Tab-separated table of C-alpha atoms and ligand atoms in Angstrom:
chain	number	residue	atom	x	y	z
A	1	MET	CA	-8.895	51.385	50.575
A	2	ALA	CA	-12.251	51.777	52.823
A	3	LEU	CA	-15.326	50.612	50.792
A	4	VAL	CA	-17.427	53.564	51.878
A	5	SER	CA	-15.854	57.006	52.525
A	6	LEU	CA	-16.425	60.618	51.941
A	7	GLY	CA	-14.552	62.383	49.257
A	8	GLY	CA	-14.542	65.667	47.290
A	9	GLY	CA	-14.753	68.942	48.577
A	10	GLU	CA	-15.440	70.246	52.352
A	11	GLU	CA	-18.914	71.442	53.022
A	12	SER	CA	-22.038	70.090	51.148
A	13	SER	CA	-20.249	69.688	47.925
A	14	GLY	CA	-18.772	66.333	49.225
A	15	GLN	CA	-19.159	63.108	47.801
A	16	LEU	CA	-19.898	59.692	48.963
A	17	LYS	CA	-17.673	56.982	47.459
A	18	VAL	CA	-18.784	53.407	47.544
A	19	ARG	CA	-16.204	51.168	45.779
A	20	ASP	CA	-15.226	52.957	42.714
A	21	ARG	CA	-18.613	54.752	42.431
A	22	SER	CA	-19.048	58.504	43.504
A	23	PHE	CA	-22.129	60.037	44.480
A	24	GLN	CA	-22.892	63.916	44.926
A	25	LEU	CA	-24.007	64.776	48.293
A	26	ARG	CA	-25.647	67.903	47.076
A	27	GLN	CA	-28.588	65.467	46.771
A	28	ASN	CA	-30.710	65.036	49.834
A	29	LEU	CA	-29.315	61.985	51.685
A	30	TYR	CA	-31.909	59.659	53.417
A	31	LEU	CA	-31.221	56.436	55.198
A	32	VAL	CA	-33.351	53.222	55.822
A	33	GLY	CA	-32.120	49.904	57.269
A	34	PHE	CA	-33.138	46.548	58.842
A	35	GLY	CA	-31.182	43.543	60.237
A	36	LYS	CA	-29.470	42.447	63.392
A	37	ALA	CA	-26.174	44.395	62.666
A	38	VAL	CA	-27.912	47.530	61.588
A	39	LEU	CA	-27.812	49.561	64.572
A	40	GLY	CA	-24.047	49.753	64.455
A	41	MET	CA	-23.918	50.356	60.871
A	42	ALA	CA	-26.394	53.184	61.135
A	43	ALA	CA	-24.180	54.702	63.876
A	44	ALA	CA	-21.250	54.486	61.746
A	45	ALA	CA	-23.202	56.052	58.708
A	46	GLU	CA	-24.150	58.767	60.992
A	47	GLU	CA	-20.635	59.530	62.041
A	48	LEU	CA	-19.422	59.690	58.492
A	49	LEU	CA	-22.320	61.484	56.859
A	50	GLY	CA	-24.490	62.871	59.459
A	51	GLN	CA	-24.318	66.379	58.294
A	52	HIS	CA	-25.658	65.508	55.231
A	53	LEU	CA	-28.489	63.476	56.589
A	54	VAL	CA	-32.051	64.521	56.253
A	55	GLN	CA	-33.959	61.747	57.815
A	56	GLY	CA	-33.555	57.922	58.442
A	57	VAL	CA	-35.800	55.032	59.664
A	58	ILE	CA	-34.161	51.753	60.907
A	59	SER	CA	-35.758	48.413	62.134
A	60	VAL	CA	-33.413	46.502	64.479
A	61	PRO	CA	-33.923	43.532	67.023
A	62	LYS	CA	-35.822	44.197	70.202
A	63	GLY	CA	-33.729	45.120	73.086
A	64	ILE	CA	-30.571	45.723	70.817
A	65	ARG	CA	-30.117	49.501	72.091
A	66	ALA	CA	-30.210	48.467	75.691
A	67	ALA	CA	-27.842	45.555	75.324
A	68	MET	CA	-25.191	47.766	73.249
A	69	GLU	CA	-25.619	50.597	76.059
A	70	HIS	CA	-25.245	47.821	78.915
A	71	ALA	CA	-22.073	46.632	77.095
A	72	GLY	CA	-20.772	50.342	76.826
A	73	LYS	CA	-20.416	49.880	73.176
A	74	GLN	CA	-21.105	53.584	72.488
A	75	GLU	CA	-19.733	53.560	68.867
A	76	MET	CA	-22.915	51.073	68.217
A	77	LEU	CA	-25.358	53.705	69.403
A	78	LEU	CA	-26.733	56.801	67.501
A	79	LYS	CA	-26.149	60.349	68.728
A	80	PRO	CA	-28.706	61.652	71.337
A	81	HIS	CA	-30.489	64.038	68.667
A	82	SER	CA	-30.091	61.648	66.058
A	83	ARG	CA	-32.282	62.385	62.842
A	84	ILE	CA	-32.754	58.451	62.560
A	85	GLN	CA	-35.589	56.841	63.938
A	86	VAL	CA	-35.371	53.597	65.528
A	87	PHE	CA	-37.924	50.754	65.781
A	88	GLU	CA	-37.100	47.744	67.629
A	89	GLY	CA	-39.109	44.480	66.777
A	90	ALA	CA	-39.289	41.040	65.597
A	91	GLU	CA	-38.157	39.266	68.871
A	92	ASP	CA	-36.777	35.689	68.249
A	93	ASN	CA	-36.299	36.754	64.752
A	94	LEU	CA	-40.146	36.535	63.965
A	95	PRO	CA	-42.009	39.233	62.218
A	96	ASP	CA	-44.365	41.120	64.545
A	97	ARG	CA	-46.563	44.254	64.795
A	98	ASP	CA	-43.482	46.274	65.814
A	99	ALA	CA	-41.539	45.353	62.604
A	100	LEU	CA	-44.528	45.806	60.522
A	101	ARG	CA	-44.868	49.481	61.806
A	102	ALA	CA	-41.214	49.849	60.762
A	103	ALA	CA	-41.654	48.436	57.479
A	104	LEU	CA	-44.528	50.735	56.841
A	105	ALA	CA	-42.407	53.791	58.003
A	106	ILE	CA	-39.666	52.843	55.826
A	107	ARG	CA	-41.963	52.317	52.779
A	108	GLN	CA	-43.539	55.671	53.502
A	109	LEU	CA	-40.125	57.411	53.520
A	110	ALA	CA	-39.125	55.591	50.344
A	111	GLU	CA	-42.192	56.580	48.400
A	112	GLY	CA	-41.641	60.241	49.228
A	113	LEU	CA	-38.316	60.417	47.585
A	114	THR	CA	-37.807	62.369	44.294
A	115	ALA	CA	-34.990	62.031	41.633
A	116	ASP	CA	-32.833	64.829	43.619
A	117	ASP	CA	-32.613	62.294	46.491
A	118	LEU	CA	-30.195	59.727	47.399
A	119	LEU	CA	-31.398	56.666	49.673
A	120	LEU	CA	-28.668	54.906	51.591
A	121	VAL	CA	-30.026	51.394	52.590
A	122	LEU	CA	-28.301	49.336	55.306
A	123	ILE	CA	-28.909	45.715	55.084
A	124	SER	CA	-27.929	42.735	57.316
A	125	GLY	CA	-29.004	39.364	58.189
A	126	GLY	CA	-32.352	39.053	60.076
A	127	GLY	CA	-33.618	41.745	57.814
A	128	SER	CA	-36.321	39.770	56.304
A	129	ALA	CA	-38.058	39.422	59.670
A	130	LEU	CA	-37.514	43.113	60.563
A	131	LEU	CA	-39.261	44.305	57.197
A	132	PRO	CA	-42.558	42.565	56.796
A	133	ALA	CA	-45.051	44.282	54.773
A	134	PRO	CA	-47.230	41.461	53.246
A	135	ILE	CA	-49.062	42.088	50.190
A	136	PRO	CA	-52.918	42.549	50.860
A	137	PRO	CA	-55.120	40.514	51.408
A	138	VAL	CA	-52.207	38.208	52.796
A	139	THR	CA	-52.187	39.372	56.560
A	140	LEU	CA	-48.770	39.345	58.920
A	141	GLU	CA	-50.194	36.439	60.935
A	142	GLU	CA	-50.743	34.363	57.508
A	143	LYS	CA	-47.191	35.099	56.310
A	144	GLN	CA	-45.744	34.413	59.982
A	145	THR	CA	-47.666	30.927	59.878
A	146	LEU	CA	-46.251	30.096	56.270
A	147	THR	CA	-42.636	30.994	56.910
A	148	LYS	CA	-42.667	29.185	60.345
A	149	LEU	CA	-44.132	26.056	58.560
A	150	LEU	CA	-41.717	26.244	55.668
A	151	ALA	CA	-38.752	26.553	58.174
A	152	ALA	CA	-40.019	23.689	60.469
A	153	ARG	CA	-40.399	21.377	57.536
A	154	GLY	CA	-36.637	22.231	56.444
A	155	ALA	CA	-36.981	24.660	53.807
A	156	ASN	CA	-33.448	26.381	53.326
A	157	ILE	CA	-33.027	30.311	53.286
A	158	GLN	CA	-33.081	30.434	49.602
A	159	GLU	CA	-36.320	28.671	49.469
A	160	LEU	CA	-37.910	30.496	52.396
A	161	ASN	CA	-36.956	34.006	50.993
A	162	THR	CA	-38.298	33.104	47.554
A	163	ILE	CA	-41.705	32.712	49.159
A	164	ARG	CA	-41.256	35.716	51.469
A	165	LYS	CA	-40.425	37.950	48.377
A	166	ALA	CA	-43.513	36.742	46.542
A	167	LEU	CA	-45.766	37.961	49.533
A	168	SER	CA	-44.063	41.123	50.124
A	169	GLN	CA	-44.559	44.838	48.918
A	170	LEU	CA	-40.796	45.577	50.012
A	171	LYS	CA	-38.779	42.383	49.550
A	172	GLY	CA	-37.505	41.145	46.125
A	173	GLY	CA	-36.823	44.561	44.665
A	174	GLY	CA	-39.946	46.245	46.210
A	175	LEU	CA	-38.057	48.705	48.352
A	176	ALA	CA	-36.086	49.783	45.217
A	177	GLN	CA	-39.343	50.310	43.400
A	178	ALA	CA	-40.808	52.459	46.068
A	179	ALA	CA	-37.811	54.677	46.108
A	180	TYR	CA	-37.706	55.299	42.343
A	181	PRO	CA	-36.658	57.817	41.033
A	182	ALA	CA	-34.327	58.386	43.810
A	183	GLN	CA	-30.960	56.907	43.464
A	184	VAL	CA	-30.589	53.996	45.856
A	185	VAL	CA	-27.137	52.751	47.382
A	186	SER	CA	-27.631	49.292	49.407
A	187	LEU	CA	-24.621	48.335	51.700
A	188	ILE	CA	-24.997	44.615	52.530
A	189	LEU	CA	-23.591	42.549	55.399
A	190	SER	CA	-23.908	39.020	54.131
A	191	ASP	CA	-24.975	36.137	56.323
A	192	VAL	CA	-25.653	33.724	53.731
A	193	VAL	CA	-23.144	31.332	52.306
A	194	GLY	CA	-21.966	32.608	48.825
A	195	ASP	CA	-23.236	36.023	49.515
A	196	PRO	CA	-26.371	36.046	47.135
A	197	MET	CA	-27.604	39.659	47.322
A	198	GLU	CA	-30.995	38.694	46.210
A	199	VAL	CA	-31.265	36.203	49.296
A	200	ILE	CA	-29.734	38.386	52.085
A	201	ALA	CA	-32.655	39.832	53.941
A	202	SER	CA	-34.889	38.748	50.913
A	203	GLY	CA	-33.357	41.305	48.437
A	204	PRO	CA	-35.315	44.394	48.900
A	205	THR	CA	-33.183	46.238	46.481
A	206	VAL	CA	-32.431	43.486	44.106
A	207	ALA	CA	-34.664	42.620	41.310
A	208	SER	CA	-36.422	39.260	41.848
A	209	VAL	CA	-35.811	36.609	39.281
A	210	HIS	CA	-38.308	33.999	40.639
A	211	SER	CA	-41.618	33.246	39.036
A	212	VAL	CA	-44.922	31.938	40.506
A	213	GLN	CA	-44.144	28.479	39.171
A	214	ASP	CA	-40.748	28.567	41.561
A	215	CYS	CA	-43.056	29.369	44.627
A	216	LEU	CA	-45.536	26.689	43.707
A	217	HIS	CA	-42.657	24.166	43.374
A	218	ILE	CA	-41.516	25.269	46.793
A	219	LEU	CA	-44.780	24.923	48.574
A	220	ASN	CA	-45.310	21.581	46.837
A	221	ARG	CA	-41.885	20.259	47.894
A	222	TYR	CA	-42.992	21.054	51.748
A	223	GLY	CA	-46.600	19.705	51.352
A	224	LEU	CA	-48.087	23.235	51.706
A	225	ARG	CA	-49.622	23.948	48.570
A	226	ALA	CA	-52.946	22.255	49.139
A	227	ALA	CA	-53.712	24.256	52.671
A	228	LEU	CA	-52.752	27.633	51.349
A	229	PRO	CA	-54.827	30.516	52.598
A	230	ARG	CA	-57.093	31.941	50.095
A	231	SER	CA	-55.176	35.542	50.371
A	232	VAL	CA	-51.922	33.636	49.510
A	233	LYS	CA	-53.524	32.087	46.567
A	234	THR	CA	-54.725	35.455	45.443
A	235	VAL	CA	-51.470	37.242	45.644
A	236	LEU	CA	-49.684	34.538	43.559
A	237	ALA	CA	-52.349	34.420	41.014
A	238	ARG	CA	-52.069	38.122	40.391
A	239	ALA	CA	-48.234	38.111	40.190
A	240	ASP	CA	-48.579	35.537	37.579
A	241	SER	CA	-50.710	37.734	35.362
A	242	ASP	CA	-48.689	40.939	36.431
A	243	PRO	CA	-47.962	42.690	33.081
A	244	HIS	CA	-45.100	44.648	34.517
A	245	GLY	CA	-42.895	41.659	35.253
A	246	PRO	CA	-40.032	41.979	37.785
A	247	HIS	CA	-39.300	45.041	39.222
A	248	SER	CA	-36.598	47.050	37.526
A	249	CYS	CA	-33.583	48.114	39.708
A	250	GLY	CA	-31.396	50.196	37.378
A	251	HIS	CA	-31.287	52.963	39.829
A	252	VAL	CA	-29.746	50.778	42.323
A	253	LEU	CA	-26.126	50.025	43.432
A	254	ASN	CA	-25.883	47.040	45.836
A	255	VAL	CA	-22.564	46.415	47.308
A	256	ILE	CA	-21.635	43.594	49.823
A	257	ILE	CA	-19.533	45.435	52.489
A	258	GLY	CA	-19.201	42.571	54.927
A	259	SER	CA	-18.908	38.754	54.652
A	260	ASN	CA	-17.580	35.671	56.212
A	261	ALA	CA	-14.793	35.749	53.515
A	262	LEU	CA	-13.732	39.353	54.723
A	263	ALA	CA	-14.003	38.334	58.296
A	264	LEU	CA	-11.944	35.174	57.961
A	265	ALA	CA	-9.211	37.347	55.619
A	266	GLU	CA	-8.778	39.478	58.583
A	267	ALA	CA	-8.537	36.683	61.231
A	268	GLN	CA	-5.972	35.123	58.912
A	269	ARG	CA	-3.872	38.252	58.839
A	270	GLN	CA	-3.974	38.533	62.620
A	271	ALA	CA	-2.963	34.745	62.842
A	272	GLU	CA	-0.016	35.263	60.455
A	273	ALA	CA	1.015	38.543	62.524
A	274	LEU	CA	0.998	35.974	65.707
A	275	GLY	CA	3.610	33.763	63.898
A	276	TYR	CA	1.026	31.128	62.697
A	277	ARG	CA	0.990	29.825	58.975
A	278	ALA	CA	-2.484	30.521	58.249
A	279	MET	CA	-4.762	29.115	55.571
A	280	VAL	CA	-8.511	29.769	54.910
A	281	LEU	CA	-10.164	26.284	54.067
A	282	SER	CA	-13.676	27.476	53.202
A	283	THR	CA	-16.230	30.124	54.021
A	284	ALA	CA	-19.229	27.649	52.877
A	285	MET	CA	-19.206	25.210	55.695
A	286	GLN	CA	-22.614	23.908	55.977
A	287	GLY	CA	-24.170	20.507	56.657
A	288	ASP	CA	-25.177	18.471	59.789
A	289	VAL	CA	-22.912	19.749	62.976
A	290	LYS	CA	-22.013	15.927	63.560
A	291	SER	CA	-20.472	15.450	60.070
A	292	VAL	CA	-18.561	18.937	60.265
A	293	ALA	CA	-17.192	17.930	63.813
A	294	GLN	CA	-15.733	14.480	62.335
A	295	PHE	CA	-14.311	16.507	59.356
A	296	TYR	CA	-12.353	18.698	61.882
A	297	ALA	CA	-11.186	15.965	64.158
A	298	LEU	CA	-9.899	13.873	61.337
A	299	LEU	CA	-8.330	17.085	59.859
A	300	VAL	CA	-6.482	17.344	63.164
A	301	ARG	CA	-5.221	14.085	62.748
A	302	VAL	CA	-4.112	14.536	59.099
A	303	VAL	CA	-2.511	17.819	59.392
A	304	GLY	CA	-1.100	16.868	62.674
A	305	ALA	CA	0.673	14.019	60.874
A	306	HIS	CA	2.051	16.510	58.098
A	307	LEU	CA	3.466	18.545	60.846
A	308	THR	CA	5.230	16.253	63.107
A	309	PRO	CA	8.408	14.249	62.427
A	310	PRO	CA	7.563	10.621	61.197
A	311	GLY	CA	5.939	8.537	63.945
A	312	PRO	CA	2.577	6.873	64.133
A	313	GLY	CA	0.950	9.521	61.735
A	314	THR	CA	-2.040	8.924	59.819
A	315	SER	CA	-2.558	6.199	57.152
A	316	VAL	CA	-3.367	6.767	53.622
A	317	GLU	CA	-6.905	5.740	54.453
A	318	GLU	CA	-7.322	8.607	56.837
A	319	ASP	CA	-6.418	10.983	54.267
A	320	GLU	CA	-8.778	9.413	51.922
A	321	GLN	CA	-11.349	9.532	54.653
A	322	LEU	CA	-10.978	12.977	55.073
A	323	TYR	CA	-11.552	13.808	51.429
A	324	GLU	CA	-14.539	11.563	51.547
A	325	LEU	CA	-16.038	13.506	54.410
A	326	ALA	CA	-15.124	16.831	52.763
A	327	ALA	CA	-17.043	15.604	49.488
A	328	LYS	CA	-19.855	14.641	51.760
A	329	LEU	CA	-20.259	18.122	52.889
A	330	GLN	CA	-20.194	19.637	49.422
A	331	LEU	CA	-18.095	22.586	50.083
A	332	PRO	CA	-17.607	24.423	46.658
A	333	ASP	CA	-14.601	26.657	47.822
A	334	LEU	CA	-12.671	24.022	49.926
A	335	GLN	CA	-8.821	24.431	49.867
A	336	LEU	CA	-8.170	21.137	51.518
A	337	LYS	CA	-5.397	19.956	49.163
A	338	GLU	CA	-3.787	23.439	49.063
A	339	ALA	CA	-3.889	23.593	52.722
A	340	LEU	CA	-2.402	20.013	53.465
A	341	GLU	CA	0.526	21.104	50.824
A	342	ALA	CA	0.891	24.429	52.619
A	343	VAL	CA	1.334	22.991	56.103
A	344	ALA	CA	3.467	19.983	55.139
A	345	GLY	CA	6.790	20.642	56.945
A	346	ALA	CA	5.793	24.020	58.033
A	347	GLY	CA	8.179	23.950	61.125
A	348	SER	CA	5.813	26.628	62.621
A	349	PRO	CA	2.527	26.606	64.273
A	350	VAL	CA	-0.442	26.408	62.008
A	351	CYS	CA	-3.751	28.009	61.996
A	352	LEU	CA	-6.618	26.773	59.634
A	353	LEU	CA	-9.735	28.921	59.298
A	354	ALA	CA	-13.262	28.047	58.162
A	355	GLY	CA	-16.502	29.939	58.173
A	356	GLY	CA	-20.224	29.323	57.306
A	357	GLU	CA	-23.223	27.784	59.020
A	358	PRO	CA	-23.688	24.195	60.000
A	359	THR	CA	-27.053	23.046	61.123
A	360	VAL	CA	-28.201	21.319	64.469
A	361	GLN	CA	-30.989	18.765	64.431
A	362	LEU	CA	-32.621	19.615	67.850
A	363	GLN	CA	-33.534	16.715	69.842
A	364	GLY	CA	-33.122	17.619	73.483
A	365	SER	CA	-34.619	20.511	75.503
A	366	GLY	CA	-31.021	21.668	76.468
A	367	LYS	CA	-29.527	25.194	76.092
A	368	GLY	CA	-26.958	25.619	73.369
A	369	GLY	CA	-26.103	27.145	70.045
A	370	ARG	CA	-24.426	25.806	66.891
A	371	ASN	CA	-21.020	26.914	67.821
A	372	GLN	CA	-20.839	25.442	71.315
A	373	GLU	CA	-22.500	22.059	69.944
A	374	LEU	CA	-19.537	21.951	67.367
A	375	ALA	CA	-16.845	22.771	69.740
A	376	LEU	CA	-17.977	20.182	72.219
A	377	ARG	CA	-18.402	17.613	69.408
A	378	VAL	CA	-14.829	18.332	67.947
A	379	GLY	CA	-13.421	18.117	71.768
A	380	ALA	CA	-15.129	14.840	72.232
A	381	GLU	CA	-13.868	13.357	68.656
A	382	LEU	CA	-10.450	14.613	69.283
A	383	GLY	CA	-10.014	12.729	72.616
A	384	GLN	CA	-10.669	9.420	71.056
A	385	TRP	CA	-7.198	8.877	69.424
A	386	PRO	CA	-3.667	9.586	70.536
A	387	LEU	CA	-2.365	12.631	68.446
A	388	GLY	CA	1.278	12.725	68.965
A	389	PRO	CA	3.642	15.596	69.845
A	390	ILE	CA	1.164	18.342	69.084
A	391	ASP	CA	-0.903	20.937	70.888
A	392	VAL	CA	-4.316	21.419	69.209
A	393	LEU	CA	-7.028	24.230	70.058
A	394	PHE	CA	-10.359	24.479	68.168
A	395	LEU	CA	-12.637	27.439	68.559
A	396	SER	CA	-16.060	28.065	66.957
A	397	GLY	CA	-17.850	31.423	67.419
A	398	GLY	CA	-20.693	33.368	65.856
A	399	THR	CA	-19.458	36.560	64.355
A	400	ASP	CA	-22.334	38.485	65.831
A	401	GLY	CA	-21.215	37.464	69.437
A	402	GLN	CA	-24.409	35.476	70.269
A	403	ASP	CA	-24.744	31.758	69.662
A	404	GLY	CA	-28.318	30.551	69.627
A	405	PRO	CA	-30.262	31.804	72.676
A	406	THR	CA	-27.176	32.034	74.976
A	407	GLU	CA	-24.944	34.884	76.111
A	408	ALA	CA	-22.010	33.235	74.703
A	409	ALA	CA	-20.580	33.628	71.196
A	410	GLY	CA	-19.096	30.061	71.207
A	411	ALA	CA	-16.542	28.032	72.830
A	412	TRP	CA	-13.013	26.648	72.474
A	413	VAL	CA	-11.844	23.085	73.124
A	414	MET	CA	-8.699	20.952	73.447
A	415	PRO	CA	-8.200	17.276	72.929
A	416	GLU	CA	-8.056	16.572	76.708
A	417	LEU	CA	-11.660	18.051	77.160
A	418	ALA	CA	-13.441	14.716	77.441
A	419	SER	CA	-11.286	13.346	80.113
A	420	GLN	CA	-10.913	16.510	82.124
A	421	ALA	CA	-14.548	16.771	82.105
A	422	THR	CA	-15.031	13.301	83.434
A	423	THR	CA	-12.894	14.132	86.405
A	424	GLU	CA	-15.238	16.797	87.164
A	425	GLY	CA	-18.228	14.259	87.013
A	426	LEU	CA	-19.601	15.754	83.495
A	427	ASP	CA	-20.159	13.353	80.785
A	428	VAL	CA	-19.899	15.026	77.357
A	429	ALA	CA	-22.219	12.370	75.664
A	430	THR	CA	-25.025	13.046	78.043
A	431	PHE	CA	-24.923	16.745	77.257
A	432	LEU	CA	-24.490	16.202	73.407
A	433	ALA	CA	-27.628	13.862	73.541
A	434	HIS	CA	-29.825	16.825	75.047
A	435	ASN	CA	-28.083	19.642	72.757
A	436	ASP	CA	-27.131	21.074	76.229
A	437	SER	CA	-23.572	22.282	75.063
A	438	HIS	CA	-24.137	25.594	76.790
A	439	THR	CA	-24.823	23.980	80.274
A	440	PHE	CA	-21.832	21.897	79.654
A	441	PHE	CA	-19.493	24.806	78.937
A	442	SER	CA	-20.870	26.907	81.782
A	443	ARG	CA	-20.013	24.251	84.207
A	444	PHE	CA	-16.770	22.846	82.833
A	445	GLN	CA	-13.677	24.404	84.378
A	446	GLY	CA	-16.084	27.208	85.791
A	447	GLY	CA	-17.075	28.359	82.276
A	448	ALA	CA	-13.420	29.156	81.161
A	449	HIS	CA	-13.824	27.641	77.643
A	450	LEU	CA	-16.885	29.815	76.809
A	451	LEU	CA	-16.181	32.523	74.219
A	452	HIS	CA	-17.777	36.008	75.651
A	453	THR	CA	-17.355	38.902	73.170
A	454	GLY	CA	-20.688	40.629	73.686
A	455	LEU	CA	-22.686	41.686	70.694
A	456	THR	CA	-20.186	42.590	68.045
A	457	GLY	CA	-22.099	44.715	65.766
A	458	THR	CA	-21.556	42.466	62.808
A	459	ASN	CA	-23.415	39.276	61.411
A	460	VAL	CA	-21.466	37.260	58.948
A	461	MET	CA	-22.055	33.651	59.961
A	462	ASP	CA	-19.813	31.600	62.187
A	463	ALA	CA	-15.797	31.273	62.416
A	464	HIS	CA	-14.141	28.050	63.031
A	465	ILE	CA	-10.423	28.432	63.929
A	466	LEU	CA	-7.959	25.404	64.489
A	467	PHE	CA	-4.602	26.091	66.055
A	468	LEU	CA	-2.038	23.232	65.861
A	469	ARG	CA	1.440	23.531	67.221
A	470	PRO	CA	4.316	21.121	67.389
A	471	GLN	CA	5.242	20.510	70.850
B	501	LIG	N1	-29.955	23.797	72.359
B	501	LIG	C1	-29.295	24.022	71.196
B	501	LIG	N2	-28.184	23.533	70.840
B	501	LIG	C2	-27.535	23.736	69.778
B	501	LIG	N3	-27.942	24.608	68.978
B	501	LIG	C3	-29.084	25.415	69.064
B	501	LIG	C4	-29.892	25.158	70.222
B	501	LIG	N4	-30.795	25.933	70.207
B	501	LIG	C5	-30.705	26.597	69.062
B	501	LIG	N5	-29.705	26.502	68.419
B	501	LIG	C6	-29.375	26.895	67.094
B	501	LIG	O1	-29.271	28.293	67.252
B	501	LIG	C7	-29.639	28.705	65.814
B	501	LIG	C8	-30.616	30.107	66.132
B	501	LIG	O2	-29.959	30.815	66.772
B	501	LIG	P1	-30.288	32.471	66.451
B	501	LIG	O3	-31.647	32.917	66.801
B	501	LIG	O4	-28.984	33.079	67.096
B	501	LIG	O5	-30.175	32.410	64.948
B	501	LIG	P2	-28.772	32.553	63.997
B	501	LIG	O6	-28.815	31.648	62.906
B	501	LIG	O7	-27.521	32.290	65.089
B	501	LIG	O8	-28.834	33.984	63.720
B	501	LIG	P3	-27.848	34.486	62.666
B	501	LIG	O9	-27.572	33.854	61.610
B	501	LIG	O10	-28.382	35.840	62.475
B	501	LIG	O11	-26.439	34.653	63.561
B	501	LIG	C9	-30.103	27.726	65.145
B	501	LIG	O12	-29.218	27.344	64.208
B	501	LIG	C10	-30.620	26.593	65.984
B	501	LIG	O13	-30.503	25.319	65.552
B	502	LIG	O1	-33.006	37.882	57.030
B	502	LIG	C1	-32.768	36.895	56.324
B	502	LIG	O2	-33.516	36.718	55.474
B	502	LIG	C2	-31.721	35.850	56.677
B	502	LIG	O3	-31.086	36.543	57.778
B	502	LIG	C3	-30.852	35.768	55.496
B	502	LIG	O4	-30.293	36.993	55.137
């Protein structure tokens, strides 16, 4: 069943159905949105609800309309005389003046709503940078500097967004409060492991549960408390004594409409339709890309041994090593034992799927992305041992269609990668040492192993897919 659909009667007495809730479209319908995938979401909303829509404002990354036009993706574009105003900003995922203008237009629209109105909010990853409205006296530049410093010192997205919420007019439930008493329905595409609605795009329609103490702990942890600008101290001190407490969001329905788990479930269905025995291993793949690559390479050896007739196979130690590596990666939802049992003696080709967002410690000045680096590392690892009578292919791709600052979505590799590269005069280790995976894949076999999808219009982290086929 569609998560979002139109129901009820024909003309204006229709209903907007979201999951099991219905909203009368006799109310005036408004739309706002912010995030990397919001242009396509807004186009879909316009297609479905256009005749009911009074006005809309969205904030999307700079250049996205031109990119979609260039790629001929008409379904991702708004109609010529759309009632939705588009702001483009936040180049390189950093809040800027254009994004600030968008945020103020969104705030203005929300503040003008009444109890007769329904506000549809479209949210996807990248939304934090596309909706900057610092609480005065904090300036955009101060907020930008603080978030950059936190990110550079290794703060994770939960920590980063806790600080962003404390300093923002619209994050942490602020947008929902501005729209009160209108009814608010937020449709959210998750780009965060575990789909925490209060973290994705800093939860503009989700009540914040964090205290000033939480913010101070985070700032302490990254050595930033002492050097805070006076304005930030002022805002935090004010929040500490705010008698109103956290925003109330009783008039809001927040719904996750897209996630890594949903994307992988569909990929699993497609693989099964192609004759693979398919299993989703985890949708919370995190950790350093080197450890993640070792995990997949060892997984291939262990699964390969389960799939093929008795031969050299893997040792008990390798099975144990795989579980140890998995434990080190701390994947709360990992279905490793289940997957190994399911593939044992499958007699058919096997497809193992996982998703999430590993991290790359950048050392070199090369060109690449998480997915191409992961694929290259897996390819290099796989070439180190003989694998027995089995064909193996590993693919890693960003669901948004763009891996880091490259035009590719990712890459795919086979165990022969390193030896074939050597015959072309390409040394995999040298490219890895400089985080230069994109240059490698652009040269290797004329770029045949690069995955090119173009911008997909979604953004639900990365997909890792492993195909194993007994020969
Ligand atoms: N040369 C490189 N090699 C490997 N990874 C890189 C390289 N340069 C950047 N990256 C990685 O690319 C990522 C940044 O890419 P991008 O700006 O597309 O963000 P993103 O995390 O992919 O966004 P989203 O979560 O919305 O998909 C970071 O994880 C960064 O470590
Ligand atoms: O915008 C953000 O805050 C990140 O992409 C996480 O959703």
